[in-house]
């Protein structure tokens, strides 16, 4: 199941105010950029962030998953929690 455009727009609304937010379709899914930096990967209506040291402590309770075949494991961001999502996006940016 591919990510819907409606979901992409919802994700962008949830992180509004963290910088210049834009998205781009890539390989049938989407990448969300903040200030022209690739930050969020959207696959199958799920938001993934790289498993990076700078967010390790804050994301320790997060689910993990693989956005696509042969991908490294990523954190799954609870985009419904707007304040937490903004905090993570700000750190990553």
mmCIF file with all atom_site columns, C-alpha atoms in Angstrom:
data_model
loop_
_atom_site.group_PDB
_atom_site.id
_atom_site.type_symbol
_atom_site.label_atom_id
_atom_site.label_alt_id
_atom_site.label_comp_id
_atom_site.label_asym_id
_atom_site.label_entity_id
_atom_site.label_seq_id
_atom_site.pdbx_PDB_ins_code
_atom_site.Cartn_x
_atom_site.Cartn_y
_atom_site.Cartn_z
_atom_site.occupancy
_atom_site.B_iso_or_equiv
_atom_site.pdbx_formal_charge
_atom_site.auth_seq_id
_atom_site.auth_comp_id
_atom_site.auth_asym_id
_atom_site.auth_atom_id
_atom_site.pdbx_PDB_model_num
ATOM 1  C CA . UNK A 1 1  ? 0.000  0.000  0.000  1.00 0.00 ? 1  UNK A CA 1
ATOM 2  C CA . UNK A 1 2  ? 1.524  3.314  -1.056 1.00 0.00 ? 2  UNK A CA 1
ATOM 3  C CA . UNK A 1 3  ? 1.379  6.420  1.108  1.00 0.00 ? 3  UNK A CA 1
ATOM 4  C CA . UNK A 1 4  ? -1.596 8.639  0.310  1.00 0.00 ? 4  UNK A CA 1
ATOM 5  C CA . UNK A 1 5  ? -1.189 12.313 -0.501 1.00 0.00 ? 5  UNK A CA 1
ATOM 6  C CA . UNK A 1 6  ? -3.699 13.090 2.257  1.00 0.00 ? 6  UNK A CA 1
ATOM 7  C CA . UNK A 1 7  ? -1.422 11.381 4.785  1.00 0.00 ? 7  UNK A CA 1
ATOM 8  C CA . UNK A 1 8  ? 1.604  13.324 3.511  1.00 0.00 ? 8  UNK A CA 1
ATOM 9  C CA . UNK A 1 9  ? -0.272 16.588 3.993  1.00 0.00 ? 9  UNK A CA 1
ATOM 10 C CA . UNK A 1 10 ? -1.336 15.506 7.500  1.00 0.00 ? 10 UNK A CA 1
ATOM 11 C CA . UNK A 1 11 ? 2.301  14.751 8.420  1.00 0.00 ? 11 UNK A CA 1
ATOM 12 C CA . UNK A 1 12 ? 3.366  18.172 7.151  1.00 0.00 ? 12 UNK A CA 1
ATOM 13 C CA . UNK A 1 13 ? 0.613  19.852 9.193  1.00 0.00 ? 13 UNK A CA 1
ATOM 14 C CA . UNK A 1 14 ? 1.706  17.982 12.329 1.00 0.00 ? 14 UNK A CA 1
ATOM 15 C CA . UNK A 1 15 ? 5.275  19.320 12.086 1.00 0.00 ? 15 UNK A CA 1
ATOM 16 C CA . UNK A 1 16 ? 4.431  22.838 10.859 1.00 0.00 ? 16 UNK A CA 1
ATOM 17 C CA . UNK A 1 17 ? 6.567  25.485 12.523 1.00 0.00 ? 17 UNK A CA 1
ATOM 18 C CA . UNK A 1 18 ? 9.789  23.461 12.566 1.00 0.00 ? 18 UNK A CA 1
ATOM 19 C CA . UNK A 1 19 ? 11.149 25.155 9.456  1.00 0.00 ? 19 UNK A CA 1
ATOM 20 C CA . UNK A 1 20 ? 10.371 25.220 5.751  1.00 0.00 ? 20 UNK A CA 1
ATOM 21 C CA . UNK A 1 21 ? 8.446  21.973 5.229  1.00 0.00 ? 21 UNK A CA 1
ATOM 22 C CA . UNK A 1 22 ? 8.179  20.386 1.802  1.00 0.00 ? 22 UNK A CA 1
ATOM 23 C CA . UNK A 1 23 ? 7.740  16.886 0.448  1.00 0.00 ? 23 UNK A CA 1
ATOM 24 C CA . UNK A 1 24 ? 8.778  15.019 -2.640 1.00 0.00 ? 24 UNK A CA 1
ATOM 25 C CA . UNK A 1 25 ? 7.562  11.777 -4.144 1.00 0.00 ? 25 UNK A CA 1
ATOM 26 C CA . UNK A 1 26 ? 10.345 9.216  -4.371 1.00 0.00 ? 26 UNK A CA 1
ATOM 27 C CA . UNK A 1 27 ? 10.052 5.664  -5.671 1.00 0.00 ? 27 UNK A CA 1
ATOM 28 C CA . UNK A 1 28 ? 6.299  5.659  -5.090 1.00 0.00 ? 28 UNK A CA 1
ATOM 29 C CA . UNK A 1 29 ? 6.634  6.913  -1.506 1.00 0.00 ? 29 UNK A CA 1
ATOM 30 C CA . UNK A 1 30 ? 7.580  10.293 -0.001 1.00 0.00 ? 30 UNK A CA 1
ATOM 31 C CA . UNK A 1 31 ? 10.454 12.134 1.662  1.00 0.00 ? 31 UNK A CA 1
ATOM 32 C CA . UNK A 1 32 ? 9.669  15.128 3.883  1.00 0.00 ? 32 UNK A CA 1
ATOM 33 C CA . UNK A 1 33 ? 12.283 17.868 3.997  1.00 0.00 ? 33 UNK A CA 1
ATOM 34 C CA . UNK A 1 34 ? 12.803 20.534 6.633  1.00 0.00 ? 34 UNK A CA 1
ATOM 35 C CA . UNK A 1 35 ? 14.833 23.497 5.410  1.00 0.00 ? 35 UNK A CA 1
ATOM 36 C CA . UNK A 1 36 ? 15.787 21.345 2.390  1.00 0.00 ? 36 UNK A CA 1
ATOM 37 C CA . UNK A 1 37 ? 17.192 18.551 4.576  1.00 0.00 ? 37 UNK A CA 1
ATOM 38 C CA . UNK A 1 38 ? 15.653 15.070 4.212  1.00 0.00 ? 38 UNK A CA 1
ATOM 39 C CA . UNK A 1 39 ? 14.217 14.282 7.643  1.00 0.00 ? 39 UNK A CA 1
ATOM 40 C CA . UNK A 1 40 ? 11.195 11.965 7.427  1.00 0.00 ? 40 UNK A CA 1
ATOM 41 C CA . UNK A 1 41 ? 10.599 8.975  5.199  1.00 0.00 ? 41 UNK A CA 1
ATOM 42 C CA . UNK A 1 42 ? 6.950  8.070  4.583  1.00 0.00 ? 42 UNK A CA 1
ATOM 43 C CA . UNK A 1 43 ? 6.204  4.528  3.465  1.00 0.00 ? 43 UNK A CA 1
ATOM 44 C CA . UNK A 1 44 ? 2.830  2.783  3.610  1.00 0.00 ? 44 UNK A CA 1
ATOM 45 C CA . UNK A 1 45 ? 1.313  5.668  5.616  1.00 0.00 ? 45 UNK A CA 1
ATOM 46 C CA . UNK A 1 46 ? 3.981  5.265  8.300  1.00 0.00 ? 46 UNK A CA 1
ATOM 47 C CA . UNK A 1 47 ? 6.590  7.867  9.316  1.00 0.00 ? 47 UNK A CA 1
ATOM 48 C CA . UNK A 1 48 ? 10.159 6.610  9.638  1.00 0.00 ? 48 UNK A CA 1
ATOM 49 C CA . UNK A 1 49 ? 13.240 8.379  10.979 1.00 0.00 ? 49 UNK A CA 1
ATOM 50 C CA . UNK A 1 50 ? 16.791 7.146  10.834 1.00 0.00 ? 50 UNK A CA 1
ATOM 51 C CA . UNK A 1 51 ? 18.124 5.345  13.880 1.00 0.00 ? 51 UNK A CA 1
ATOM 52 C CA . UNK A 1 52 ? 20.553 8.114  14.896 1.00 0.00 ? 52 UNK A CA 1
ATOM 53 C CA . UNK A 1 53 ? 22.415 8.621  18.152 1.00 0.00 ? 53 UNK A CA 1
ATOM 54 C CA . UNK A 1 54 ? 21.077 12.171 18.618 1.00 0.00 ? 54 UNK A CA 1
ATOM 55 C CA . UNK A 1 55 ? 17.498 10.881 19.106 1.00 0.00 ? 55 UNK A CA 1
ATOM 56 C CA . UNK A 1 56 ? 18.271 7.492  20.622 1.00 0.00 ? 56 UNK A CA 1
ATOM 57 C CA . UNK A 1 57 ? 17.251 8.429  24.169 1.00 0.00 ? 57 UNK A CA 1
ATOM 58 C CA . UNK A 1 58 ? 14.018 10.181 23.152 1.00 0.00 ? 58 UNK A CA 1
ATOM 59 C CA . UNK A 1 59 ? 13.004 7.342  20.806 1.00 0.00 ? 59 UNK A CA 1
ATOM 60 C CA . UNK A 1 60 ? 13.904 4.449  23.118 1.00 0.00 ? 60 UNK A CA 1
ATOM 61 C CA . UNK A 1 61 ? 10.220 3.490  23.531 1.00 0.00 ? 61 UNK A CA 1
ATOM 62 C CA . UNK A 1 62 ? 9.393  3.881  19.836 1.00 0.00 ? 62 UNK A CA 1
ATOM 63 C CA . UNK A 1 63 ? 8.519  1.025  17.549 1.00 0.00 ? 63 UNK A CA 1
ATOM 64 C CA . UNK A 1 64 ? 11.072 0.130  14.926 1.00 0.00 ? 64 UNK A CA 1
ATOM 65 C CA . UNK A 1 65 ? 10.572 -1.111 11.434 1.00 0.00 ? 65 UNK A CA 1
ATOM 66 C CA . UNK A 1 66 ? 11.912 -1.391 7.917  1.00 0.00 ? 66 UNK A CA 1
ATOM 67 C CA . UNK A 1 67 ? 10.469 1.129  5.454  1.00 0.00 ? 67 UNK A CA 1
ATOM 68 C CA . UNK A 1 68 ? 11.301 -1.018 2.413  1.00 0.00 ? 68 UNK A CA 1
ATOM 69 C CA . UNK A 1 69 ? 13.126 -4.206 1.444  1.00 0.00 ? 69 UNK A CA 1
ATOM 70 C CA . UNK A 1 70 ? 16.828 -4.230 2.316  1.00 0.00 ? 70 UNK A CA 1
ATOM 71 C CA . UNK A 1 71 ? 16.518 -0.972 4.292  1.00 0.00 ? 71 UNK A CA 1
ATOM 72 C CA . UNK A 1 72 ? 18.205 -0.506 7.644  1.00 0.00 ? 72 UNK A CA 1
ATOM 73 C CA . UNK A 1 73 ? 15.936 -0.510 10.670 1.00 0.00 ? 73 UNK A CA 1
ATOM 74 C CA . UNK A 1 74 ? 14.354 2.889  11.388 1.00 0.00 ? 74 UNK A CA 1
ATOM 75 C CA . UNK A 1 75 ? 12.384 4.367  14.250 1.00 0.00 ? 75 UNK A CA 1
ATOM 76 C CA . UNK A 1 76 ? 8.663  4.763  13.640 1.00 0.00 ? 76 UNK A CA 1
ATOM 77 C CA . UNK A 1 77 ? 7.563  8.250  14.651 1.00 0.00 ? 77 UNK A CA 1
ATOM 78 C CA . UNK A 1 78 ? 4.174  8.713  16.323 1.00 0.00 ? 78 UNK A CA 1
ATOM 79 C CA . UNK A 1 79 ? 3.130  11.590 14.082 1.00 0.00 ? 79 UNK A CA 1
ATOM 80 C CA . UNK A 1 80 ? -0.207 11.895 15.902 1.00 0.00 ? 80 UNK A CA 1
ATOM 81 C CA . UNK A 1 81 ? 1.788  13.319 18.839 1.00 0.00 ? 81 UNK A CA 1
ATOM 82 C CA . UNK A 1 82 ? 2.528  16.660 17.203 1.00 0.00 ? 82 UNK A CA 1
ATOM 83 C CA . UNK A 1 83 ? 4.618  18.175 19.998 1.00 0.00 ? 83 UNK A CA 1
ATOM 84 C CA . UNK A 1 84 ? 6.876  15.122 20.280 1.00 0.00 ? 84 UNK A CA 1
ATOM 85 C CA . UNK A 1 85 ? 7.174  14.898 16.493 1.00 0.00 ? 85 UNK A CA 1
ATOM 86 C CA . UNK A 1 86 ? 8.192  18.560 16.316 1.00 0.00 ? 86 UNK A CA 1
ATOM 87 C CA . UNK A 1 87 ? 10.802 17.950 19.008 1.00 0.00 ? 87 UNK A CA 1
ATOM 88 C CA . UNK A 1 88 ? 12.305 15.023 17.087 1.00 0.00 ? 88 UNK A CA 1
ATOM 89 C CA . UNK A 1 89 ? 12.227 16.895 13.770 1.00 0.00 ? 89 UNK A CA 1
ATOM 90 C CA . UNK A 1 90 ? 13.936 19.903 15.366 1.00 0.00 ? 90 UNK A CA 1
ATOM 91 C CA . UNK A 1 91 ? 16.732 17.702 16.739 1.00 0.00 ? 91 UNK A CA 1
ATOM 92 C CA . UNK A 1 92 ? 17.199 15.992 13.391 1.00 0.00 ? 92 UNK A CA 1
ATOM 93 C CA . UNK A 1 93 ? 17.176 19.246 11.448 1.00 0.00 ? 93 UNK A CA 1
#
